[in-house]
GROMACS .gro file of C-alpha atoms in nm:
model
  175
    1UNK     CA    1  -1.001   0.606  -0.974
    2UNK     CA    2  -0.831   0.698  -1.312
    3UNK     CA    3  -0.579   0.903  -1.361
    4UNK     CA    4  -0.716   1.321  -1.376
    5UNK     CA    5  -0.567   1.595  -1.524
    6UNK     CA    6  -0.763   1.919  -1.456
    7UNK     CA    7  -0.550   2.119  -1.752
    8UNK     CA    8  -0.238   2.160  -1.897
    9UNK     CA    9  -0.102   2.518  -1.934
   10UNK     CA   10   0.240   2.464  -2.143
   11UNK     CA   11   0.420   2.545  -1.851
   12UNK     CA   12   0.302   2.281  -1.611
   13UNK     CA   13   0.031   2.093  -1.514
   14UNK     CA   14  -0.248   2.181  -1.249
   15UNK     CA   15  -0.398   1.889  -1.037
   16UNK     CA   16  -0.778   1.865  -1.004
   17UNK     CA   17  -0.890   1.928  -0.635
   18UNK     CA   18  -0.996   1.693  -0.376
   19UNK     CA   19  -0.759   1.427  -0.205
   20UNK     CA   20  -0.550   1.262  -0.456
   21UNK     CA   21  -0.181   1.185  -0.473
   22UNK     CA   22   0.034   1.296  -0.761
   23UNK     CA   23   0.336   1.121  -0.981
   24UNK     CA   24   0.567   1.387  -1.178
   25UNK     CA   25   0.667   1.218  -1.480
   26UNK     CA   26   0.900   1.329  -1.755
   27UNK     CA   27   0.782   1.337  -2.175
   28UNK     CA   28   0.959   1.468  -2.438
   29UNK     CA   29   1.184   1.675  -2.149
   30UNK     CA   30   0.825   1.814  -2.039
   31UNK     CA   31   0.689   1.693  -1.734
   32UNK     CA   32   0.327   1.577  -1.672
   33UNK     CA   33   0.172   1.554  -1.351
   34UNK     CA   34  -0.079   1.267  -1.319
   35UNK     CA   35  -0.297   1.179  -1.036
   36UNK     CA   36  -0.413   0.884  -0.844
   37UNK     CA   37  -0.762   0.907  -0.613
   38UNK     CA   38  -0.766   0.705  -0.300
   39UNK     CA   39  -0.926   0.351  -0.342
   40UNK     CA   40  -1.067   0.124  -0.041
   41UNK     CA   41  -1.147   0.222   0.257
   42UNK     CA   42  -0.935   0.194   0.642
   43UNK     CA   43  -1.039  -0.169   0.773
   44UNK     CA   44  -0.834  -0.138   1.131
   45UNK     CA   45  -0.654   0.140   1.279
   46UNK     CA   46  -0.281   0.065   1.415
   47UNK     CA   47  -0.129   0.179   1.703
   48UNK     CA   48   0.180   0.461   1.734
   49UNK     CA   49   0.501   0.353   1.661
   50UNK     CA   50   0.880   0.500   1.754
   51UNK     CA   51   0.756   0.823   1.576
   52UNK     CA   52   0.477   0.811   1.797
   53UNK     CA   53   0.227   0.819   1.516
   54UNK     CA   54   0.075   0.524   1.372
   55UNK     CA   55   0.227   0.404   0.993
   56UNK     CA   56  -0.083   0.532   0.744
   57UNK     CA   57  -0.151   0.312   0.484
   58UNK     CA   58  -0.351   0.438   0.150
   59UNK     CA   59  -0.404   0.274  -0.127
   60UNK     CA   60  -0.429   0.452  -0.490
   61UNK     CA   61  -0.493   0.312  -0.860
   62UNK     CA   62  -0.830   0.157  -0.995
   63UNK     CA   63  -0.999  -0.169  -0.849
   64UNK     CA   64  -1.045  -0.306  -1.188
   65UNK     CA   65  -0.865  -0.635  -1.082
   66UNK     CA   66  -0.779  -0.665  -1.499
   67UNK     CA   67  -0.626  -0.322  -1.515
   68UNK     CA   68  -0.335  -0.461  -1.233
   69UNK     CA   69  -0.310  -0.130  -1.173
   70UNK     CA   70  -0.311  -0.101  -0.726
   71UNK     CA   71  -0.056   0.108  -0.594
   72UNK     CA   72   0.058   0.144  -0.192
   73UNK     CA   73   0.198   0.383   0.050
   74UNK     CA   74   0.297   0.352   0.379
   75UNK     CA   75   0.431   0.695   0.571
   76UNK     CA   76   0.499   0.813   0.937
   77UNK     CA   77   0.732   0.470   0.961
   78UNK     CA   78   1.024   0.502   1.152
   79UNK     CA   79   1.320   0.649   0.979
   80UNK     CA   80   1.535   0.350   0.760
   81UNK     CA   81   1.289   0.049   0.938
   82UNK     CA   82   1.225  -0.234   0.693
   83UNK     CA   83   0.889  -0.390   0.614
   84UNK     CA   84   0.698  -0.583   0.409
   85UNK     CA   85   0.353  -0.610   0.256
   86UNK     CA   86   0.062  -0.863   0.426
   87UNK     CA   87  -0.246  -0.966   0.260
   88UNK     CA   88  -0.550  -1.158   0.244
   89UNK     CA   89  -0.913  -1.219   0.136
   90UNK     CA   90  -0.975  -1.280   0.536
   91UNK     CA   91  -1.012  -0.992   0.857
   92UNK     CA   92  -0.924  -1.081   1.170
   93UNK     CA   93  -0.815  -0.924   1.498
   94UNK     CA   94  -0.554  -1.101   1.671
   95UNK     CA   95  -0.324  -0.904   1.858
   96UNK     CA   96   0.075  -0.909   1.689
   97UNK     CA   97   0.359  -0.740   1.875
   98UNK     CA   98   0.302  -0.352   1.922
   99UNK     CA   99  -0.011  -0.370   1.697
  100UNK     CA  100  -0.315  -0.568   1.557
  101UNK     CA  101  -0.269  -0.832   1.262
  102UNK     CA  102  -0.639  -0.769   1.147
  103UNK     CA  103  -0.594  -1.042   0.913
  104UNK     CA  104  -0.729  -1.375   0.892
  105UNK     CA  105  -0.598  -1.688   0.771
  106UNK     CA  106  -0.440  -1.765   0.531
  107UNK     CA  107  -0.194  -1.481   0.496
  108UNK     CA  108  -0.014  -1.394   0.214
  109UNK     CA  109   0.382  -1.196   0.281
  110UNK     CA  110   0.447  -1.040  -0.022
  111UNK     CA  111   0.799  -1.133  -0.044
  112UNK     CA  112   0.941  -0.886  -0.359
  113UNK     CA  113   0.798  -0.572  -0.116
  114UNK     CA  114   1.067  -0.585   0.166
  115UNK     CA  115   1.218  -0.258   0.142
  116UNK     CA  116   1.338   0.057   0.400
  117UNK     CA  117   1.156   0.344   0.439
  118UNK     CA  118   1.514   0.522   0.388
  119UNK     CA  119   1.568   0.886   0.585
  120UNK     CA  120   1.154   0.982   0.546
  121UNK     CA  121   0.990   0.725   0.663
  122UNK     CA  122   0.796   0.644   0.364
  123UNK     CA  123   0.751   0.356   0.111
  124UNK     CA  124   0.585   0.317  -0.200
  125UNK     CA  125   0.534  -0.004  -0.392
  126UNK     CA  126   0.309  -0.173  -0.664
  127UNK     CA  127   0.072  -0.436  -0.565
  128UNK     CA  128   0.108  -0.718  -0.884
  129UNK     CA  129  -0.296  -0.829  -0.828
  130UNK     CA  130  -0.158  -1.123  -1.121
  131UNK     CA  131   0.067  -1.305  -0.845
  132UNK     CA  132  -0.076  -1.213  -0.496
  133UNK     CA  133   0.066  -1.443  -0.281
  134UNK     CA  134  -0.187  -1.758  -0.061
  135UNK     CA  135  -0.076  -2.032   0.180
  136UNK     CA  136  -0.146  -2.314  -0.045
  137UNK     CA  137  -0.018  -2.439  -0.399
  138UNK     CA  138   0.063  -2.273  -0.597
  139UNK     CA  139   0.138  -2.043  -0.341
  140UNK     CA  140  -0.025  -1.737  -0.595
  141UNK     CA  141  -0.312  -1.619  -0.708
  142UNK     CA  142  -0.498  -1.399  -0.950
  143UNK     CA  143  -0.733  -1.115  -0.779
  144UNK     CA  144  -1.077  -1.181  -0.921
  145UNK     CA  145  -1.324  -0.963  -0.960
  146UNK     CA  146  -1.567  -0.951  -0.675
  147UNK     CA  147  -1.296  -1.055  -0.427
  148UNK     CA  148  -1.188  -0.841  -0.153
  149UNK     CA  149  -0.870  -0.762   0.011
  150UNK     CA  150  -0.719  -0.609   0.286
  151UNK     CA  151  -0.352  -0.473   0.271
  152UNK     CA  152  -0.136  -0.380   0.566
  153UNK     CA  153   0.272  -0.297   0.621
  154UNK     CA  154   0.419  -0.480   0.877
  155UNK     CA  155   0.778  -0.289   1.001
  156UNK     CA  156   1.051  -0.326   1.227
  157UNK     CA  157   1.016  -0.080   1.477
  158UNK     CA  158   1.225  -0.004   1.797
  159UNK     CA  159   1.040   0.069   2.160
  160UNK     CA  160   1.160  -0.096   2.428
  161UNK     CA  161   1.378  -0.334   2.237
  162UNK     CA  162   1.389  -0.459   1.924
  163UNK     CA  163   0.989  -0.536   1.753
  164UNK     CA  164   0.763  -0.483   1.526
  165UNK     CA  165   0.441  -0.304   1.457
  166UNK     CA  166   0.181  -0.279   1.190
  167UNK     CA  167   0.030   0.035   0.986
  168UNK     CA  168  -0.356   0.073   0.967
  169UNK     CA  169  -0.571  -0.200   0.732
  170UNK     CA  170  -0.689  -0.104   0.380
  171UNK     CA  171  -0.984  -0.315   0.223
  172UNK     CA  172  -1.020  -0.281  -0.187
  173UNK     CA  173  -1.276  -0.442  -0.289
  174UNK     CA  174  -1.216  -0.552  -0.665
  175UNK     CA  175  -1.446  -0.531  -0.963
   0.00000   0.00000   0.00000
């Protein structure tokens, strides 16, 4: 999906209908509303966290690998718990800690995505489709179109003691 604007009033902005997440964004001290439809589709569920509900992962922009253009979130994480992005072109479905890996190797840890998901529980990050990363020199790739991956978050969590625990898979296939 590409951005949609259903109209502009002068005032504000009104969002076309349907499931789609919107960015505020200021111009000329006016702000425009602009909004992203849901690309991919759920790959493997995860189970509940410290929240007791499982960390949704959705994934918004276009899957024109050339437009680089793939955005994430990740909410119902535990409050302030740090992750990081996993990928690959592989599924799997070998158990990890509190959760599934659903990935196959070779895996690729997105390294510039560790971040908190701060007092809501929520994180939002750009996927750079130029430099995602593989297990073999040079250690990054381009996405190609054709190719298929499949995204997840993989957080610090707190049950018992200390672990960890995955949010569900999204696949994008790329074109």
């Amino acid at each position: 999906g590409t951005p949609a604007l259903s109209s502009v009033d002068g005032v504000g902005v009104q969002m076309a209908g349907g499931n789609t997440r919107s960015r505020m964004f200021a111009i000329d001290h006016r702000e425009l509303a602009v909004a992203w439809t849901p690309v991919g589709t759920v790959s493997c569920t995860s189970l509940p966290n410290s929240t007791g509900r499982a960390a949704a992962l959705a994934a918004y922009g276009s899957t024109d690998a050339a437009a680089n253009s793939l955005r994430l979130r990740v909410v119902d994480l535990p409050a302030s718990s740090f992750g990081l992005l996993i990928s690959g072109r592989v599924e799997g479905n070998a158990p990890l800690l509190e959760g599934v890996l659903c990935l196959g190797s070779p895996i690729g840890r997105h390294l510039d995505s560790v971040a908190s998901s701060g007092a809501t529980g929520e994180v939002e990050l750009a996927v750079d489709l130029t430099a995602m990363p593989v297990a073999s020199p040079p250690f990054e790739t381009a996405v190609a179109p054709g190719e298929t991956w499949t995204f997840r978050w993989w957080h610090r969590d707190v049950t018992a003691g200390p672990t960890a625990n995955l949010s569900n898979a999204v696949a994008v296939s790329f074109r």
